[in-house]
Structure formats: structure tokens, C-alpha cells
């Protein structure tokens, strides 16, 4: 059971109220879960309270203590749900054993909230628990922490709402049956690095799917990329000294900054080198550069920081021709030493081609891991490098092979157009275009992820096709 839906932004919930509810939702779920020890029931009850607030607050005004109001209303809903399921006595005994006597009397709904603890981060760790698959963790995070409705999440991932509802319900039951306690892992505990990495991985996947959709007719799903940035900001605010959290936020900002220039008015993809850099978001770039500049000296350096550094080099270049490709290639060398992501090979191949020529890049592609041998990104990158080398027939064949293998309709259209254009061009006789001046293909060396919410593949890295990357 996933409970009633909180309303999506619209005329029934002004943006200011909707934003407030989304920021409060994980805090209220956290309070009730910590208080009563039942995450699934608490999450359902909070959804009902959000619905009440969204219909009442625009007309009656926001309460003096909105969080306390939601805690009180949701707590009442929990009691009603328990009674409707004919489990009142058993549940009340359980609650009585967990709640101190001095806290069993609820304060007035508009009273000052005595429990000022913000459980957002604890709830995020719970939703991203390793016991859940990435698909389930993403859905549960967007629902419980992000405040999105099941319908919004289903539409974003192009699945029926009933299917997404079942996925969320199964995820909550999995957490319940696992007996995972509602508490933050201690930063000095052995499990902390893996748990934090799981949280960042889920946020990374959400952003990738939003910035460059892996399936369907839309290139972007801005509600997902923006929500990923919002949640990552929240994690950064709670863990301001963690360099990898700062690196991930920087990476998202530096990547999202290019979003407005990625398509033409007719919807066709625009290669990175052809984008109007005047349309890039200068404020987001400045914030991202400041974040990664401050994070790198703190160490230790992790993959998100290196990817952000690569994105910053691209974003700070005034023109495509002015891109510092030697620095990018050096950074990919660092990334290859600290990450086993197989897509780094594709990224390095493009950077190598831009520094040492397409033949050197193609030589690297002969060493790709087996996991990539049928991946559309391999064919797209190889096609681009063949095109740089003037090998028209090989480029056409690989562009067509890449188009057949991608599930993204905009990307398929772009790759098909590249194949058609390459086929119409005269044979270049093997002469490579000047390195650093030829546009790098939108579908090969920029920023389309191959990771979907239903996939357990590793997210792509910057520069060679990752959603978080140039």
C-alpha cells in the first residue's frame, strides 16, 4: 500500500506551499518513523497529511509551526490506519513500548515543535539501503525524501503508475522485513563509506536519468535532474565537510548548466562543441567551480570530484577550440586509477583523440572491457573517431549500429542523422580534422547516460557519454 498521493504542483498548491511541503515531508516521515518504528505506515500517513495541507493552507494560511502541524495530523492518520487494519491493540502495545511515557501525549498541532532534529539524511540513508535494488531505491527516495507523487515518478520513468506503486510498496516491505533500524550509521563505523556511497550513487542515477533520458521520446526530464540537485544540496548542507558530496553537487551543477543549449528549436541534439555557450547558466557554473575548487584540496580525491573537475574544464573554456584537452586527458588518467567504471575507457579514447589524433583514440577502443562490446556508446564513440580520421564508410556503419542499440529516441534520431551526413560527405582520404576544432558528437563524447532507473549498471563518467559529464 502506497497511500494517497500528495498533490503535484498546480493551482491547488501554490509553488511556495508546494516547495515547503516537499522540504518538510522527509523531516515528518523521519520524526514519525523514529517515534513509532514503522517506516511504511509513517510514509503513508505523511502522504495523507501533505494532501490535507495542500488543500487547506492556500486558503487558511500556513500554520505558525507547519512541521508540528504535519506531525500531528500524520500521527492521527497513523492511528486511523492502524484501526482500519484491525491491528490497533498489537500496534498500540508496540508503540507504547517504544515511546517514553512523557511523550505519549501529543502537543497541539500549532505548538512549537520540541523535536527539532532533522531526519532528512537518516531517511535518505534508509531509502538507499543496500538491501534495495537501485530501481527500488530511486523510486523510494523520490517518493519519501523528494516528495514526488507515485504518478510523477511513473511518468518520469515511463512506466504505469500501478507498476511504480507496486515497486515502492515492495521497497517499503523489504525495509520493514530487513529490520533495519531507523538511525544514521556512525561516521566512524566500518559501514559508513559504503552507505554514503550508496546514497550518492542513487542521487547520481536520478540526475543522469533526468539530464539525458535513457529511454523514450524526451531528451530531458527536468523534474528528475532538479530534484537530484535539490536532494544533493540537502546532503551537502548536512555533510558540508565531505569532499565527495561537494564533488557530486558540483558535477551536477556544471552539467545542468549546459542544459538550455543542448537542443535546437526543432528538438535536435546540439553537439557540445556547437552549443551557444552564451546560453549556459553562468551562475551554476560559478557555483560548481567554487565547490570543486574548495573540495579538491580537502581530499581524499574521489571519482565525483575528478568528474566535476573535468566538467569545469569544459565549462570554463570560452570556445570549444579553447578547451584544454591535455588537462582533461590527464584527469581521465587520474579517474582510471581510482574507478573501475568500464566507460572511462571510452572517455579517455575521445580525450586521447583530441590530443594525439583519432588513430590513438581508436587504438584505445580496441581494449574496451567485454561489458561494452554491444553497448551503443562504444559504436557512437568509434563512429565519431572514424569520422575524425576521414574513414567515412566505417563511421557510417558504426553510427547506424549505435542508432540501432540506443533506446533514447532523440539520440537515435541524432545518430541516424550523423550517419546520413557522413554518407553524403566525400571520402576524406584518411585525413583527420584538426584536433580540438572538430565538434565532438553529442551522442559520443558528451553527456547522455546509459543508466536507467531499472538498471544496475554503473553510472557513466564525465566526458564520454555520462549524464553527469561534458
Short mmCIF file of C-alpha atoms in Angstrom, two decimals:
data_model
loop_
_atom_site.label_atom_id
_atom_site.label_comp_id
_atom_site.label_asym_id
_atom_site.label_seq_id
_atom_site.Cartn_x
_atom_site.Cartn_y
_atom_site.Cartn_z
CA UNK A 1 0.00 0.00 0.00
CA UNK A 2 1.48 3.34 -1.03
CA UNK A 3 -1.19 5.62 0.44
CA UNK A 4 -2.86 8.66 -1.09
CA UNK A 5 -0.82 10.94 -3.28
CA UNK A 6 0.37 14.38 -2.22
CA UNK A 7 -0.67 16.85 -4.89
CA UNK A 8 1.68 17.79 -7.68
CA UNK A 9 2.48 21.48 -8.20
CA UNK A 10 -0.51 23.24 -9.70
CA UNK A 11 -3.38 25.58 -8.99
CA UNK A 12 -4.41 23.68 -5.85
CA UNK A 13 -1.00 24.16 -4.26
CA UNK A 14 0.87 27.44 -4.90
CA UNK A 15 4.60 26.97 -5.57
CA UNK A 16 5.60 28.40 -2.17
CA UNK A 17 3.37 25.92 -0.33
CA UNK A 18 4.41 23.04 -2.56
CA UNK A 19 8.11 23.77 -2.02
CA UNK A 20 7.57 24.00 1.75
CA UNK A 21 5.73 20.67 1.81
CA UNK A 22 8.44 18.93 -0.17
CA UNK A 23 11.12 20.18 2.17
CA UNK A 24 9.12 19.17 5.26
CA UNK A 25 7.95 15.75 4.02
CA UNK A 26 11.15 13.80 4.78
CA UNK A 27 11.51 15.51 8.15
CA UNK A 28 7.99 14.49 9.18
CA UNK A 29 8.44 10.93 7.94
CA UNK A 30 11.65 10.82 9.93
CA UNK A 31 10.01 12.09 13.13
CA UNK A 32 7.19 9.52 12.96
CA UNK A 33 9.47 6.66 11.96
CA UNK A 34 11.82 7.44 14.82
CA UNK A 35 8.90 7.80 17.21
CA UNK A 36 6.85 4.75 16.25
CA UNK A 37 9.34 2.48 14.48
CA UNK A 38 7.17 1.84 11.40
CA UNK A 39 8.53 3.47 8.27
CA UNK A 40 5.92 2.11 5.83
CA UNK A 41 2.92 3.28 7.88
CA UNK A 42 4.58 6.61 8.66
CA UNK A 43 5.24 7.27 4.98
CA UNK A 44 1.61 6.56 4.05
CA UNK A 45 0.31 8.76 6.87
CA UNK A 46 2.54 11.66 5.86
CA UNK A 47 1.25 11.48 2.30
CA UNK A 48 -2.28 11.97 3.64
CA UNK A 49 -1.16 14.87 5.83
CA UNK A 50 0.51 16.52 2.84
CA UNK A 51 -2.72 16.21 0.92
CA UNK A 52 -4.63 17.91 3.75
CA UNK A 53 -2.04 20.68 3.97
CA UNK A 54 -2.02 21.34 0.24
CA UNK A 55 -5.78 21.80 0.17
CA UNK A 56 -6.09 23.79 3.42
CA UNK A 57 -3.02 26.01 3.66
CA UNK A 58 -3.52 28.03 0.45
CA UNK A 59 -6.94 29.20 1.73
CA UNK A 60 -6.42 29.22 5.51
CA UNK A 61 -2.77 30.22 5.66
CA UNK A 62 0.35 28.33 6.66
CA UNK A 63 0.37 27.39 10.38
CA UNK A 64 2.88 29.07 12.67
CA UNK A 65 4.62 25.73 13.05
CA UNK A 66 3.99 23.84 9.77
CA UNK A 67 6.19 20.90 10.69
CA UNK A 68 4.37 20.42 14.01
CA UNK A 69 1.04 20.62 12.18
CA UNK A 70 2.10 17.87 9.77
CA UNK A 71 3.49 15.69 12.58
CA UNK A 72 0.23 16.00 14.50
CA UNK A 73 -2.03 15.31 11.50
CA UNK A 74 0.11 12.46 10.21
CA UNK A 75 0.27 10.94 13.68
CA UNK A 76 -3.50 10.98 13.80
CA UNK A 77 -3.62 9.33 10.38
CA UNK A 78 -1.30 6.60 11.63
CA UNK A 79 -3.78 5.78 14.37
CA UNK A 80 -6.62 5.69 11.87
CA UNK A 81 -4.70 3.40 9.55
CA UNK A 82 -3.88 1.04 12.38
CA UNK A 83 -7.51 0.84 13.41
CA UNK A 84 -8.71 0.31 9.85
CA UNK A 85 -6.38 -2.65 9.56
CA UNK A 86 -7.80 -4.17 12.78
CA UNK A 87 -4.41 -4.23 14.40
CA UNK A 88 -4.95 -1.48 16.97
CA UNK A 89 -4.10 -3.38 20.13
CA UNK A 90 -0.96 -5.01 18.77
CA UNK A 91 0.27 -1.77 17.28
CA UNK A 92 -0.51 0.30 20.34
CA UNK A 93 1.36 -2.17 22.53
CA UNK A 94 4.34 -1.88 20.21
CA UNK A 95 4.20 1.92 20.22
CA UNK A 96 3.75 2.04 23.99
CA UNK A 97 6.89 0.00 24.42
CA UNK A 98 8.91 2.36 22.22
CA UNK A 99 7.62 5.80 23.20
CA UNK A 100 8.56 7.23 26.61
CA UNK A 101 5.59 7.99 28.84
CA UNK A 102 6.29 11.71 28.83
CA UNK A 103 5.94 11.80 25.04
CA UNK A 104 2.73 9.83 24.63
CA UNK A 105 0.58 12.97 24.93
CA UNK A 106 0.78 14.80 21.60
CA UNK A 107 1.27 18.60 21.65
CA UNK A 108 -1.19 20.90 19.90
CA UNK A 109 -0.79 20.90 16.14
CA UNK A 110 0.35 24.52 16.06
CA UNK A 111 2.63 24.36 19.09
CA UNK A 112 6.37 24.83 18.90
CA UNK A 113 7.99 21.64 17.69
CA UNK A 114 10.08 20.31 20.53
CA UNK A 115 11.72 17.66 18.41
CA UNK A 116 13.89 19.88 16.24
CA UNK A 117 16.01 17.08 14.83
CA UNK A 118 16.08 16.97 11.04
CA UNK A 119 15.88 13.33 9.98
CA UNK A 120 16.14 14.00 6.23
CA UNK A 121 19.60 12.49 5.93
CA UNK A 122 18.66 9.48 8.08
CA UNK A 123 15.63 8.88 5.87
CA UNK A 124 17.76 9.19 2.73
CA UNK A 125 20.17 6.57 4.07
CA UNK A 126 17.21 4.29 4.82
CA UNK A 127 15.74 4.68 1.31
CA UNK A 128 19.14 3.96 -0.25
CA UNK A 129 19.86 0.92 1.89
CA UNK A 130 22.00 -1.73 0.16
CA UNK A 131 19.17 -4.25 0.67
CA UNK A 132 17.26 -2.45 -2.11
CA UNK A 133 17.92 -2.60 -5.83
CA UNK A 134 18.88 0.70 -7.49
CA UNK A 135 15.46 0.88 -9.18
CA UNK A 136 13.66 0.49 -5.85
CA UNK A 137 15.98 2.88 -4.03
CA UNK A 138 15.45 5.58 -6.67
CA UNK A 139 11.66 5.26 -6.57
CA UNK A 140 11.51 5.22 -2.76
CA UNK A 141 13.90 8.17 -2.47
CA UNK A 142 11.88 10.31 -4.87
CA UNK A 143 8.65 9.42 -3.08
CA UNK A 144 9.70 9.62 0.58
CA UNK A 145 12.52 12.15 0.50
CA UNK A 146 11.75 14.08 -2.68
CA UNK A 147 8.02 14.34 -2.07
CA UNK A 148 7.12 13.39 -5.66
CA UNK A 149 3.89 11.53 -6.23
CA UNK A 150 3.85 7.96 -7.47
CA UNK A 151 2.25 9.26 -10.66
CA UNK A 152 5.03 11.81 -11.22
CA UNK A 153 7.71 9.17 -10.70
CA UNK A 154 5.92 6.73 -13.01
CA UNK A 155 5.64 9.34 -15.75
CA UNK A 156 9.30 10.27 -15.39
CA UNK A 157 10.38 6.66 -15.89
CA UNK A 158 7.72 5.82 -18.49
CA UNK A 159 6.06 3.01 -16.54
CA UNK A 160 2.42 2.59 -15.47
CA UNK A 161 1.54 4.22 -12.17
CA UNK A 162 0.37 0.87 -10.77
CA UNK A 163 3.75 -0.65 -11.58
CA UNK A 164 5.60 2.16 -9.82
CA UNK A 165 3.24 1.90 -6.85
CA UNK A 166 3.99 -1.80 -6.52
CA UNK A 167 7.72 -1.09 -6.73
CA UNK A 168 7.52 1.45 -3.92
CA UNK A 169 5.34 -0.84 -1.82
CA UNK A 170 7.77 -3.74 -2.25
CA UNK A 171 10.67 -1.48 -1.31
CA UNK A 172 8.97 -0.43 1.92
CA UNK A 173 8.16 -4.01 2.78
CA UNK A 174 11.75 -5.01 2.06
CA UNK A 175 12.99 -2.41 4.52
CA UNK A 176 10.43 -3.49 7.09
CA UNK A 177 11.30 -7.18 6.81
CA UNK A 178 15.03 -6.48 6.93
CA UNK A 179 14.69 -4.99 10.41
CA UNK A 180 16.95 -2.07 9.51
CA UNK A 181 16.92 0.39 12.45
CA UNK A 182 15.99 3.99 11.75
CA UNK A 183 19.28 5.61 12.61
CA UNK A 184 22.25 7.10 10.88
CA UNK A 185 25.32 4.88 10.60
CA UNK A 186 28.13 6.36 12.66
CA UNK A 187 30.70 8.22 10.51
CA UNK A 188 33.50 6.21 12.08
CA UNK A 189 31.69 2.89 11.57
CA UNK A 190 33.03 0.40 9.06
CA UNK A 191 29.80 0.58 7.04
CA UNK A 192 29.79 4.38 6.68
CA UNK A 193 31.75 4.71 3.40
CA UNK A 194 29.64 2.09 1.64
CA UNK A 195 26.36 3.53 2.95
CA UNK A 196 27.24 7.09 1.92
CA UNK A 197 28.41 5.83 -1.46
CA UNK A 198 25.03 4.13 -1.96
CA UNK A 199 23.24 7.42 -1.25
CA UNK A 200 25.42 9.38 -3.67
CA UNK A 201 25.07 6.64 -6.30
CA UNK A 202 21.27 6.84 -6.18
CA UNK A 203 21.32 10.64 -6.44
CA UNK A 204 23.74 10.35 -9.37
CA UNK A 205 21.44 7.90 -11.17
CA UNK A 206 18.42 10.14 -10.61
CA UNK A 207 20.29 13.10 -12.08
CA UNK A 208 21.58 11.13 -15.06
CA UNK A 209 18.12 9.88 -15.95
CA UNK A 210 16.75 13.41 -15.69
CA UNK A 211 19.51 15.16 -17.61
CA UNK A 212 19.57 12.71 -20.50
CA UNK A 213 16.81 10.13 -20.51
CA UNK A 214 17.91 6.64 -21.43
CA UNK A 215 14.56 5.70 -22.98
CA UNK A 216 11.55 7.30 -24.61
CA UNK A 217 10.87 10.41 -26.69
CA UNK A 218 12.18 13.10 -24.30
CA UNK A 219 15.81 14.13 -24.12
CA UNK A 220 15.45 15.57 -20.61
CA UNK A 221 13.22 15.01 -17.60
CA UNK A 222 13.95 18.21 -15.78
CA UNK A 223 11.87 17.28 -12.74
CA UNK A 224 14.32 14.47 -12.00
CA UNK A 225 17.55 16.39 -12.55
CA UNK A 226 16.31 19.32 -10.48
CA UNK A 227 15.13 17.03 -7.70
CA UNK A 228 18.52 15.29 -7.66
CA UNK A 229 20.24 18.65 -7.31
CA UNK A 230 17.86 19.70 -4.52
CA UNK A 231 18.45 16.48 -2.57
CA UNK A 232 22.21 16.65 -3.11
CA UNK A 233 22.17 20.22 -1.79
CA UNK A 234 20.41 18.92 1.31
CA UNK A 235 23.06 16.23 1.81
CA UNK A 236 25.81 18.81 1.29
CA UNK A 237 24.20 21.11 3.88
CA UNK A 238 24.20 18.25 6.39
CA UNK A 239 27.69 16.99 5.46
CA UNK A 240 29.48 20.22 4.44
CA UNK A 241 32.98 18.83 5.03
CA UNK A 242 32.60 15.75 2.81
CA UNK A 243 34.59 16.38 -0.36
CA UNK A 244 32.81 13.75 -2.46
CA UNK A 245 29.37 15.14 -1.59
CA UNK A 246 30.61 18.57 -2.68
CA UNK A 247 32.10 16.99 -5.80
CA UNK A 248 28.81 15.38 -6.76
CA UNK A 249 26.88 18.63 -6.28
CA UNK A 250 29.48 20.48 -8.35
CA UNK A 251 29.29 17.84 -11.07
CA UNK A 252 25.50 18.15 -11.28
CA UNK A 253 25.58 21.96 -11.39
CA UNK A 254 28.32 22.10 -14.02
CA UNK A 255 26.46 19.60 -16.17
CA UNK A 256 22.96 21.02 -15.75
CA UNK A 257 24.32 24.47 -16.64
CA UNK A 258 24.61 23.36 -20.28
CA UNK A 259 21.04 22.08 -20.47
CA UNK A 260 19.43 25.11 -22.19
CA UNK A 261 21.86 24.87 -25.14
CA UNK A 262 21.61 21.13 -25.77
CA UNK A 263 18.77 21.21 -28.29
CA UNK A 264 17.73 23.30 -31.27
CA UNK A 265 14.20 24.70 -31.55
CA UNK A 266 13.17 21.62 -33.55
CA UNK A 267 14.40 19.35 -30.74
CA UNK A 268 17.53 18.09 -32.48
CA UNK A 269 20.54 17.49 -30.25
CA UNK A 270 23.35 20.05 -30.40
CA UNK A 271 26.90 18.70 -30.04
CA UNK A 272 28.87 20.20 -27.17
CA UNK A 273 31.30 21.98 -29.48
CA UNK A 274 28.43 23.59 -31.41
CA UNK A 275 26.44 24.80 -28.40
CA UNK A 276 25.84 28.51 -27.84
CA UNK A 277 27.84 28.97 -24.66
CA UNK A 278 26.07 32.24 -24.03
CA UNK A 279 23.01 30.16 -23.13
CA UNK A 280 24.86 28.21 -20.46
CA UNK A 281 23.92 29.05 -16.87
CA UNK A 282 26.83 31.20 -15.69
CA UNK A 283 25.66 31.25 -12.08
CA UNK A 284 25.50 27.45 -11.89
CA UNK A 285 28.95 27.21 -13.45
CA UNK A 286 30.39 29.68 -10.96
CA UNK A 287 28.87 27.78 -8.04
CA UNK A 288 30.08 24.44 -9.37
CA UNK A 289 33.61 25.71 -9.95
CA UNK A 290 33.73 27.20 -6.44
CA UNK A 291 32.55 23.92 -4.91
CA UNK A 292 35.08 21.73 -6.69
CA UNK A 293 37.91 24.24 -6.15
CA UNK A 294 37.25 24.11 -2.39
CA UNK A 295 36.71 20.33 -2.29
CA UNK A 296 39.81 19.07 -4.11
CA UNK A 297 42.41 20.27 -1.57
CA UNK A 298 40.49 18.66 1.31
CA UNK A 299 40.95 15.13 -0.01
CA UNK A 300 40.87 12.27 -0.37
CA UNK A 301 40.03 12.76 -4.04
CA UNK A 302 37.17 10.56 -5.28
CA UNK A 303 35.58 9.93 -8.67
CA UNK A 304 32.85 12.57 -8.35
CA UNK A 305 35.45 15.25 -7.68
CA UNK A 306 37.51 14.23 -10.70
CA UNK A 307 34.44 14.18 -12.93
CA UNK A 308 33.49 17.63 -11.64
CA UNK A 309 36.99 18.89 -12.40
CA UNK A 310 36.65 17.61 -15.98
CA UNK A 311 33.26 19.28 -16.34
CA UNK A 312 34.74 22.53 -15.01
CA UNK A 313 37.49 22.49 -17.65
CA UNK A 314 34.83 22.19 -20.36
CA UNK A 315 32.57 24.83 -18.85
CA UNK A 316 35.32 27.38 -18.32
CA UNK A 317 36.57 27.18 -21.90
CA UNK A 318 35.30 30.29 -23.77
CA UNK A 319 35.08 28.29 -27.01
CA UNK A 320 35.26 24.63 -27.97
CA UNK A 321 38.60 25.22 -29.67
CA UNK A 322 40.00 26.67 -26.44
CA UNK A 323 39.21 23.51 -24.43
CA UNK A 324 42.25 22.29 -22.50
CA UNK A 325 42.20 18.72 -23.79
CA UNK A 326 45.64 17.79 -22.35
CA UNK A 327 44.35 18.64 -18.87
CA UNK A 328 41.17 16.64 -19.49
CA UNK A 329 43.22 13.66 -20.66
CA UNK A 330 45.38 13.88 -17.52
CA UNK A 331 42.27 13.97 -15.33
CA UNK A 332 40.92 10.86 -17.04
CA UNK A 333 44.19 9.17 -16.18
CA UNK A 334 43.54 10.01 -12.53
CA UNK A 335 39.95 8.80 -12.80
CA UNK A 336 41.04 5.49 -14.32
CA UNK A 337 43.28 4.85 -11.31
CA UNK A 338 40.53 5.38 -8.72
CA UNK A 339 37.49 3.94 -10.51
CA UNK A 340 36.84 0.65 -12.28
CA UNK A 341 33.99 2.04 -14.40
CA UNK A 342 34.46 0.49 -17.87
CA UNK A 343 33.10 3.59 -19.58
CA UNK A 344 36.21 5.52 -18.58
CA UNK A 345 37.92 3.78 -21.50
CA UNK A 346 35.51 5.46 -23.91
CA UNK A 347 36.03 8.83 -22.29
CA UNK A 348 39.80 8.52 -22.41
CA UNK A 349 39.62 7.48 -26.06
CA UNK A 350 37.87 10.72 -27.01
CA UNK A 351 40.28 12.86 -24.97
CA UNK A 352 43.23 10.97 -26.45
CA UNK A 353 41.92 11.60 -29.96
CA UNK A 354 41.63 15.30 -29.25
CA UNK A 355 45.24 15.42 -28.02
CA UNK A 356 47.09 12.81 -30.09
CA UNK A 357 44.79 12.27 -33.06
CA UNK A 358 41.94 9.87 -33.86
CA UNK A 359 44.19 6.89 -34.58
CA UNK A 360 45.43 6.94 -30.99
CA UNK A 361 41.87 7.12 -29.72
CA UNK A 362 40.76 4.22 -31.90
CA UNK A 363 43.68 2.16 -30.60
CA UNK A 364 42.39 2.59 -27.06
CA UNK A 365 38.94 1.39 -28.14
CA UNK A 366 40.47 -1.94 -29.10
CA UNK A 367 40.95 -2.54 -25.36
CA UNK A 368 37.37 -1.95 -24.15
CA UNK A 369 36.05 -4.34 -21.48
CA UNK A 370 33.69 -7.13 -22.64
CA UNK A 371 30.75 -5.40 -20.91
CA UNK A 372 30.87 -2.67 -23.57
CA UNK A 373 31.20 -4.76 -26.70
CA UNK A 374 27.49 -4.44 -27.54
CA UNK A 375 26.91 -1.06 -25.91
CA UNK A 376 25.63 1.70 -28.19
CA UNK A 377 28.07 4.18 -26.64
CA UNK A 378 31.05 2.20 -27.94
CA UNK A 379 29.74 2.35 -31.50
CA UNK A 380 28.92 6.07 -31.20
CA UNK A 381 32.39 6.97 -29.94
CA UNK A 382 34.08 4.77 -32.52
CA UNK A 383 31.97 6.31 -35.29
CA UNK A 384 32.99 9.80 -34.23
CA UNK A 385 36.68 8.88 -34.20
CA UNK A 386 36.41 7.21 -37.61
CA UNK A 387 34.79 10.40 -38.86
CA UNK A 388 37.65 12.47 -37.44
CA UNK A 389 40.08 10.17 -39.24
CA UNK A 390 38.25 10.62 -42.54
CA UNK A 391 37.15 6.97 -42.61
CA UNK A 392 33.63 7.65 -43.88
CA UNK A 393 32.38 4.11 -44.50
CA UNK A 394 33.47 2.88 -41.07
CA UNK A 395 31.89 5.94 -39.45
CA UNK A 396 28.56 5.39 -41.23
CA UNK A 397 28.46 1.72 -40.22
CA UNK A 398 29.18 2.50 -36.57
CA UNK A 399 26.71 5.40 -36.38
CA UNK A 400 24.00 3.10 -37.72
CA UNK A 401 24.98 0.34 -35.29
CA UNK A 402 24.81 2.81 -32.39
CA UNK A 403 21.40 4.08 -33.50
CA UNK A 404 20.04 0.53 -33.52
CA UNK A 405 21.23 -0.08 -29.98
CA UNK A 406 20.01 3.02 -28.13
CA UNK A 407 16.57 3.21 -26.53
CA UNK A 408 16.57 7.02 -26.49
CA UNK A 409 14.54 8.33 -29.42
CA UNK A 410 16.28 11.75 -29.62
CA UNK A 411 19.65 10.06 -29.53
CA UNK A 412 18.60 7.51 -32.17
CA UNK A 413 17.44 10.35 -34.42
CA UNK A 414 20.71 12.23 -33.90
CA UNK A 415 22.85 9.18 -34.64
CA UNK A 416 20.85 8.41 -37.76
CA UNK A 417 21.35 11.99 -38.97
CA UNK A 418 25.08 11.71 -38.31
CA UNK A 419 25.17 8.53 -40.36
CA UNK A 420 23.29 10.18 -43.22
CA UNK A 421 25.55 13.23 -43.20
CA UNK A 422 28.69 11.10 -43.11
CA UNK A 423 27.39 9.02 -46.02
CA UNK A 424 26.79 12.17 -48.06
CA UNK A 425 30.26 13.58 -47.48
CA UNK A 426 33.11 12.83 -49.89
CA UNK A 427 35.77 10.40 -48.68
CA UNK A 428 38.40 12.41 -46.81
CA UNK A 429 41.23 10.11 -47.75
CA UNK A 430 42.17 9.36 -44.17
CA UNK A 431 42.98 12.94 -43.24
CA UNK A 432 41.91 13.83 -39.72
CA UNK A 433 40.24 17.12 -38.98
CA UNK A 434 42.27 19.48 -36.80
CA UNK A 435 42.24 18.18 -33.26
CA UNK A 436 40.36 20.48 -30.92
CA UNK A 437 38.39 22.19 -33.70
CA UNK A 438 36.07 19.42 -34.84
CA UNK A 439 32.80 19.23 -32.89
CA UNK A 440 32.61 16.28 -30.57
CA UNK A 441 29.42 14.32 -31.25
CA UNK A 442 26.52 14.87 -28.88
CA UNK A 443 25.96 11.12 -28.84
CA UNK A 444 29.59 10.16 -28.40
CA UNK A 445 31.66 12.44 -26.27
CA UNK A 446 29.31 14.46 -24.20
CA UNK A 447 26.56 13.69 -21.81
CA UNK A 448 23.94 11.00 -22.46
CA UNK A 449 23.80 8.32 -19.75
CA UNK A 450 23.31 4.67 -20.45
CA UNK A 451 21.91 4.05 -16.99
CA UNK A 452 18.18 3.86 -16.34
CA UNK A 453 16.24 3.58 -13.12
CA UNK A 454 15.64 -0.06 -13.90
CA UNK A 455 19.29 -0.82 -14.45
CA UNK A 456 22.01 -1.97 -12.11
CA UNK A 457 24.77 -0.77 -14.40
CA UNK A 458 27.36 1.67 -13.14
CA UNK A 459 26.68 5.33 -13.95
CA UNK A 460 28.68 6.83 -16.74
CA UNK A 461 31.52 9.18 -16.18
CA UNK A 462 32.17 12.65 -17.46
CA UNK A 463 33.15 13.46 -20.99
CA UNK A 464 32.43 10.21 -22.78
CA UNK A 465 28.69 9.92 -22.51
CA UNK A 466 27.71 10.20 -18.85
CA UNK A 467 24.71 12.27 -17.89
CA UNK A 468 26.93 13.83 -15.26
CA UNK A 469 29.61 14.94 -17.60
CA UNK A 470 30.59 17.01 -20.60
#
